[in-house]
CSV table of C-alpha atoms and ligand atoms in Angstrom, one decimal:
chain,number,residue,atom,x,y,z
A,868,MET,CA,87.7,69.7,85.3
A,869,ALA,CA,88.5,73.2,86.4
A,870,GLN,CA,91.8,73.6,88.2
A,871,ASN,CA,91.7,75.2,91.6
A,872,VAL,CA,94.0,78.2,92.1
A,873,ALA,CA,94.9,80.9,94.6
A,874,LEU,CA,94.5,84.3,93.0
A,875,VAL,CA,96.9,86.9,94.6
A,876,THR,CA,96.5,90.6,93.8
A,877,GLY,CA,99.6,92.7,94.1
A,878,ALA,CA,101.9,89.7,93.7
A,879,SER,CA,104.7,91.6,92.0
A,880,SER,CA,106.4,92.7,95.2
A,881,GLY,CA,106.4,92.7,99.0
A,882,ILE,CA,103.7,90.8,101.0
A,883,GLY,CA,101.8,89.6,97.9
A,884,GLU,CA,105.0,88.1,96.3
A,885,ALA,CA,105.8,86.5,99.7
A,886,LEU,CA,102.3,85.1,99.9
A,887,ALA,CA,102.5,83.7,96.4
A,888,ARG,CA,105.8,82.0,97.2
A,889,ARG,CA,104.4,80.6,100.4
A,890,LEU,CA,101.2,79.2,98.7
A,891,ALA,CA,103.3,77.7,95.9
A,892,ARG,CA,105.5,76.0,98.6
A,893,ASP,CA,102.2,74.3,99.8
A,894,GLY,CA,101.6,73.1,96.2
A,895,ARG,CA,99.0,75.6,95.2
A,896,SER,CA,98.7,76.8,91.7
A,897,LEU,CA,98.5,80.5,91.3
A,898,VAL,CA,97.1,83.4,89.4
A,899,LEU,CA,99.4,86.4,89.9
A,900,VAL,CA,97.8,89.8,89.4
A,901,ALA,CA,99.5,93.3,89.3
A,902,ARG,CA,100.7,95.8,86.8
A,903,ARG,CA,104.4,95.0,86.4
A,904,ALA,CA,104.2,92.0,84.0
A,905,ASP,CA,108.0,91.5,83.9
A,906,ARG,CA,108.1,90.9,87.7
A,907,LEU,CA,105.1,88.6,87.6
A,908,GLU,CA,106.6,86.6,84.7
A,909,SER,CA,109.9,86.0,86.5
A,910,LEU,CA,108.0,85.1,89.8
A,911,ALA,CA,105.8,82.7,87.8
A,912,GLU,CA,108.9,81.1,86.2
A,913,ALA,CA,110.5,80.6,89.6
A,914,LEU,CA,107.4,79.1,91.2
A,915,ARG,CA,107.0,76.6,88.3
A,916,ALA,CA,110.6,75.6,88.5
A,917,GLU,CA,110.9,75.4,92.3
A,918,HIS,CA,107.5,74.0,93.2
A,919,GLY,CA,106.1,72.4,90.1
A,920,VAL,CA,102.9,74.4,90.4
A,921,GLU,CA,101.0,76.2,87.6
A,922,ALA,CA,101.4,79.9,87.8
A,923,HIS,CA,99.3,82.2,85.5
A,924,VAL,CA,100.2,85.8,85.0
A,925,LEU,CA,97.5,88.3,84.5
A,926,ALA,CA,99.0,91.8,84.2
A,927,GLN,CA,96.3,94.3,85.0
A,928,ASP,CA,95.9,97.7,86.4
A,929,LEU,CA,93.1,97.2,88.9
A,930,LEU,CA,92.3,100.9,88.8
A,931,GLN,CA,91.1,100.6,85.2
A,932,ALA,CA,87.3,100.4,84.8
A,933,GLY,CA,86.1,96.8,84.5
A,934,ALA,CA,89.5,95.4,85.6
A,935,VAL,CA,88.3,92.9,88.2
A,936,GLN,CA,85.7,91.5,85.8
A,937,ALA,CA,88.4,91.3,83.1
A,938,VAL,CA,90.7,89.3,85.4
A,939,LEU,CA,88.0,86.9,86.5
A,940,ALA,CA,86.7,86.4,82.9
A,941,GLU,CA,90.3,85.4,81.9
A,942,VAL,CA,90.5,83.1,84.9
A,943,GLU,CA,87.3,81.4,83.7
A,944,ARG,CA,88.5,81.3,80.1
A,945,ARG,CA,91.6,79.4,81.2
A,946,GLY,CA,89.5,76.8,83.0
A,947,LEU,CA,90.5,77.9,86.5
A,948,THR,CA,88.5,78.2,89.7
A,949,VAL,CA,89.5,80.6,92.4
A,950,GLU,CA,89.6,78.5,95.6
A,951,TRP,CA,91.8,81.0,97.5
A,952,LEU,CA,91.4,84.8,97.0
A,953,VAL,CA,94.1,87.0,98.4
A,954,ASN,CA,93.2,90.6,98.3
A,955,ASN,CA,96.6,92.2,98.9
A,956,ALA,CA,97.1,94.9,96.2
A,957,GLY,CA,97.1,98.3,97.9
A,958,PHE,CA,99.1,101.5,98.5
A,959,GLY,CA,99.3,104.3,101.0
A,960,THR,CA,99.6,108.0,100.8
A,961,GLY,CA,101.2,110.3,103.3
A,962,GLY,CA,100.7,114.0,103.9
A,963,ARG,CA,98.1,116.5,105.2
A,964,PHE,CA,94.9,115.5,103.4
A,965,ASP,CA,94.0,119.0,102.2
A,966,GLN,CA,97.5,119.2,100.5
A,967,LEU,CA,97.3,115.9,98.7
A,968,PRO,CA,95.9,115.5,95.2
A,969,VAL,CA,92.4,114.2,95.7
A,970,GLU,CA,92.4,112.1,92.5
A,971,HIS,CA,95.2,109.9,94.0
A,972,GLU,CA,93.3,109.6,97.3
A,973,LEU,CA,90.3,108.4,95.3
A,974,GLU,CA,92.5,105.9,93.5
A,975,GLU,CA,93.6,104.7,97.0
A,976,VAL,CA,90.0,104.1,97.9
A,977,ARG,CA,89.3,102.4,94.6
A,978,LEU,CA,92.2,99.9,94.9
A,979,ASN,CA,92.3,99.3,98.7
A,980,VAL,CA,88.5,99.1,99.1
A,981,GLU,CA,86.5,98.9,95.8
A,982,ALA,CA,88.7,96.3,94.0
A,983,LEU,CA,88.8,94.2,97.2
A,984,VAL,CA,85.0,94.3,97.6
A,985,GLU,CA,84.5,93.5,94.0
A,986,PHE,CA,86.8,90.5,93.9
A,987,THR,CA,85.2,89.2,97.1
A,988,GLY,CA,81.7,89.8,95.9
A,989,ARG,CA,82.4,88.1,92.5
A,990,CYS,CA,84.3,85.1,93.9
A,991,LEU,CA,82.2,84.3,97.1
A,992,PRO,CA,79.0,82.9,95.5
A,993,GLY,CA,81.0,80.2,93.7
A,994,MET,CA,82.9,79.4,96.9
A,995,VAL,CA,79.7,79.1,98.9
A,996,ALA,CA,78.1,77.0,96.3
A,997,ARG,CA,81.1,74.6,96.3
A,998,ARG,CA,81.2,74.8,100.2
A,999,ARG,CA,84.9,75.5,99.9
A,1000,GLY,CA,87.1,78.5,99.7
A,1001,SER,CA,89.3,81.0,101.5
A,1002,VAL,CA,89.4,84.8,101.4
A,1003,MET,CA,92.4,86.6,102.8
A,1004,ASN,CA,92.2,90.4,103.0
A,1005,ILE,CA,95.3,92.4,103.8
A,1006,ALA,CA,94.4,95.3,106.0
A,1007,SER,CA,97.0,96.9,108.3
A,1008,MET,CA,97.5,97.9,111.9
A,1009,ALA,CA,96.4,101.3,110.6
A,1010,ALA,CA,92.9,99.8,110.6
A,1011,PHE,CA,92.6,100.1,114.4
A,1012,GLY,CA,92.6,103.9,114.8
A,1013,PRO,CA,92.5,107.2,112.9
A,1014,MET,CA,95.8,107.9,111.1
A,1015,ALA,CA,96.6,111.6,110.8
A,1016,TYR,CA,98.8,112.4,107.8
A,1017,SER,CA,97.7,109.1,106.3
A,1018,ALA,CA,93.9,109.7,106.8
A,1019,THR,CA,92.6,108.0,103.6
A,1020,TYR,CA,94.9,105.0,104.0
A,1021,GLY,CA,93.9,104.4,107.6
A,1022,ALA,CA,90.2,104.7,106.7
A,1023,THR,CA,90.5,102.2,103.8
A,1024,LYS,CA,92.1,99.7,106.1
A,1025,ALA,CA,89.5,100.3,108.8
A,1026,PHE,CA,86.9,99.4,106.1
A,1027,VAL,CA,88.8,96.2,105.2
A,1028,LEU,CA,88.9,95.1,108.8
A,1029,SER,CA,85.2,95.8,109.5
A,1030,PHE,CA,84.1,94.3,106.2
A,1031,SER,CA,86.2,91.2,106.7
A,1032,GLU,CA,84.9,90.6,110.3
A,1033,ALA,CA,81.3,91.0,109.2
A,1034,ILE,CA,81.5,88.6,106.2
A,1035,ALA,CA,83.4,86.1,108.3
A,1036,ALA,CA,80.5,86.0,110.7
A,1037,GLU,CA,78.0,85.7,107.9
A,1038,LEU,CA,79.9,82.8,106.3
A,1039,ARG,CA,80.2,80.6,109.4
A,1040,GLY,CA,79.2,77.1,108.6
A,1041,THR,CA,79.4,77.6,104.8
A,1042,GLY,CA,82.9,76.0,104.4
A,1043,VAL,CA,84.3,79.4,103.4
A,1044,GLN,CA,87.0,80.9,105.6
A,1045,VAL,CA,87.8,84.6,105.9
A,1046,LEU,CA,90.9,86.0,107.4
A,1047,CYS,CA,91.8,89.7,107.8
A,1048,VAL,CA,95.6,90.2,108.0
A,1049,CYS,CA,96.9,93.3,109.8
A,1050,PRO,CA,100.6,93.7,109.3
A,1051,GLY,CA,102.6,96.4,111.1
A,1052,PHE,CA,105.7,97.9,109.6
A,1053,THR,CA,106.9,95.4,107.0
A,1054,ARG,CA,110.0,95.8,104.8
A,1055,THR,CA,108.6,96.2,101.3
A,1056,GLU,CA,108.4,99.0,98.7
A,1057,PHE,CA,105.3,100.4,100.6
A,1058,GLN,CA,106.8,103.2,102.7
A,1059,GLU,CA,108.9,104.6,99.8
A,1060,LYS,CA,105.9,104.7,97.5
A,1061,ALA,CA,103.8,106.3,100.2
A,1062,HIS,CA,106.5,109.0,100.8
A,1063,ILE,CA,106.5,108.1,104.5
A,1064,ASP,CA,109.8,108.3,106.4
A,1065,ALA,CA,109.6,105.4,108.8
A,1066,SER,CA,113.3,105.5,109.8
A,1067,ALA,CA,112.3,106.5,113.4
A,1068,VAL,CA,110.3,103.3,113.9
A,1069,PRO,CA,112.4,101.1,116.2
A,1070,GLY,CA,113.8,97.9,114.6
A,1071,PHE,CA,111.8,95.5,116.8
A,1072,PHE,CA,108.6,96.7,115.2
A,1073,TRP,CA,109.6,95.7,111.7
A,1074,MET,CA,108.9,92.4,110.1
A,1075,SER,CA,109.8,90.8,106.8
A,1076,ALA,CA,107.2,90.1,104.1
A,1077,GLU,CA,108.0,86.4,104.4
A,1078,GLU,CA,107.2,86.4,108.2
A,1079,VAL,CA,103.9,88.1,107.5
A,1080,ALA,CA,103.0,85.6,104.8
A,1081,ASP,CA,103.9,82.6,106.9
A,1082,GLN,CA,101.8,83.8,109.8
A,1083,ALA,CA,98.9,84.7,107.5
A,1084,VAL,CA,98.8,81.2,105.9
A,1085,GLY,CA,99.1,79.6,109.3
A,1086,ALA,CA,96.2,81.7,110.8
A,1087,LEU,CA,93.7,81.0,108.0
A,1088,GLY,CA,90.9,78.8,109.4
A,1089,ARG,CA,92.0,79.4,113.0
A,1090,ASP,CA,91.5,83.2,113.4
A,1091,THR,CA,89.3,85.9,111.8
A,1092,VAL,CA,91.8,88.7,112.4
A,1093,LEU,CA,95.6,88.4,112.6
A,1094,VAL,CA,97.8,91.2,113.8
A,1095,ASN,CA,101.3,90.2,112.8
A,1096,GLY,CA,104.0,90.1,115.5
A,1097,PHE,CA,104.0,90.3,119.3
A,1098,MET,CA,104.8,94.1,119.5
A,1099,ASN,CA,102.1,94.9,117.0
A,1100,SER,CA,99.5,92.8,118.8
A,1101,LEU,CA,100.5,94.5,122.1
A,1102,ALA,CA,100.1,97.9,120.4
A,1103,THR,CA,96.6,97.2,118.9
A,1104,THR,CA,95.4,95.7,122.2
A,1105,THR,CA,96.5,98.9,124.0
A,1106,LEU,CA,94.9,101.0,121.3
A,1107,ARG,CA,91.5,99.6,122.3
A,1108,PHE,CA,91.7,101.5,125.7
A,1109,VAL,CA,92.9,104.8,124.3
A,1110,PRO,CA,90.4,107.4,123.2
A,1111,ARG,CA,90.3,107.7,119.4
A,1112,SER,CA,90.8,111.5,119.5
A,1113,LEU,CA,94.1,110.8,121.4
A,1114,VAL,CA,95.2,108.3,118.8
A,1115,ALA,CA,94.5,110.8,116.0
A,1116,ARG,CA,96.6,113.5,117.8
A,1117,ALA,CA,99.4,111.1,118.6
A,1118,THR,CA,99.6,110.0,115.0
A,1119,ALA,CA,99.6,113.6,114.0
A,1120,VAL,CA,102.6,114.3,116.2
A,1121,PHE,CA,104.5,111.3,115.0
A,1122,MET,CA,103.7,111.6,111.3
A,1123,LYS,CA,104.0,115.4,110.9
A,1124,GLY,CA,107.2,116.0,108.9
A,1125,ARG,CA,107.6,112.3,108.2
A,1126,ALA,CA,104.9,112.2,105.5
A,1127,ALA,CA,105.5,114.2,102.3
B,209,NAP,N1,104.6,97.3,104.1
B,209,NAP,C1,103.9,97.6,105.2
B,209,NAP,O1,104.5,98.2,106.1
B,209,NAP,C2,102.4,97.3,105.2
B,209,NAP,C3,101.9,97.4,106.5
B,209,NAP,C4,100.5,97.1,106.6
B,209,NAP,C5,99.8,96.7,105.5
B,209,NAP,N2,100.3,96.7,104.3
B,209,NAP,C6,99.5,96.3,103.1
B,209,NAP,O2,100.1,95.2,102.5
B,209,NAP,C7,99.6,95.2,101.1
B,209,NAP,C8,100.8,94.9,100.2
B,209,NAP,O3,101.7,96.0,100.3
B,209,NAP,P1,103.3,95.8,100.4
B,209,NAP,O4,103.8,96.3,101.7
B,209,NAP,O5,103.7,94.5,99.9
B,209,NAP,O6,103.7,97.0,99.3
B,209,NAP,P2,104.3,96.8,97.8
B,209,NAP,O7,105.6,96.1,97.8
B,209,NAP,O8,104.3,98.2,97.3
B,209,NAP,O9,103.2,96.0,97.1
B,209,NAP,C9,102.0,96.5,96.6
B,209,NAP,C10,101.5,95.6,95.5
B,209,NAP,O10,100.2,96.2,95.0
B,209,NAP,C11,100.3,96.2,93.6
B,209,NAP,N3,99.5,97.3,93.0
B,209,NAP,C12,99.6,98.6,93.3
B,209,NAP,N4,98.8,99.4,92.5
B,209,NAP,C13,98.1,98.5,91.7
B,209,NAP,C14,97.2,98.6,90.7
B,209,NAP,N5,96.7,99.8,90.3
B,209,NAP,N6,96.8,97.5,90.1
B,209,NAP,C15,97.2,96.3,90.4
B,209,NAP,N7,98.1,96.1,91.4
B,209,NAP,C16,98.6,97.2,92.0
B,209,NAP,C17,101.8,96.4,93.3
B,209,NAP,O11,102.1,95.9,92.0
B,209,NAP,P3,102.4,96.8,90.7
B,209,NAP,O12,103.0,98.1,91.1
B,209,NAP,O13,103.2,95.9,89.8
B,209,NAP,O14,101.0,97.0,90.1
B,209,NAP,C18,102.4,95.5,94.3
B,209,NAP,O15,102.5,94.2,93.8
B,209,NAP,C19,98.9,96.5,100.9
B,209,NAP,O16,97.5,96.3,100.9
B,209,NAP,C20,99.4,97.4,102.0
B,209,NAP,O17,98.4,98.3,102.4
B,209,NAP,C21,101.7,97.0,104.1
């Protein structure tokens, strides 16, 4: 019989790694996907030793053509069934859009949006047929308004939020749960890789990847959208009453000079 697993993309660091650790603590076997094989291998070893779960490493650059299909073909070859899909791999870019290399912006769209849609689209039919499954999509607080100086990133996360809410409504009563997680500032490698200086963000806005992961796992099946943390929830609720043009200008003032 096929073994049920949770497949976590972007499990080599940050929120994805914390989610993998949290799911292993619950006794779930895992498929860990990202590019850095060494990081995935040591995480898998730790999860096997600490929680007695199976942890499969599939090192894959999800920007490569056919990558999602290759990962899922290998999952099938190993006799595994994706019961939980965690679409977490993603990155951000900071800077004025016209000054950023457009190829990298397109990669951002391909990873944050296309890979997520493809994993979801290829895993959902099986979940629906089995009347059992969970899809967790990691968006961001950036999903709730236009993000000047991180325009592509904000737009990709707005897509993830809208897409997740829509499929959650479609899948009601099928036994498949969808949760869109919207973290705020979280201490990971993200800001450094995005060349965003977030040092001016007050400490009370920041969360750890472990807190985000704990809340996300707790919210699945209860909520469709989770904004992590009280301050972030307050901020996104307030954003609903602010004209989008003002949000764009406010982010422009804050981000200018803070994004490379
Ligand atoms: N940190 C924050 O403040 C924050 C806030 C809101 C939302 N988020 C979202 O949370 C998610 C996780 O980010 P994080 O904060 O944990 O950052 P992170 O530590 O940089 O993790 C990103 C993960 O994505 C993987 N990844 C990147 N490019 C990839 C590719 N081409 N193929 C396969 N995997 C790839 C990375 O692994 P490899 O480099 O090994 O491939 C890494 O495991 C992202 O979707 C991000 O947008 C983060």
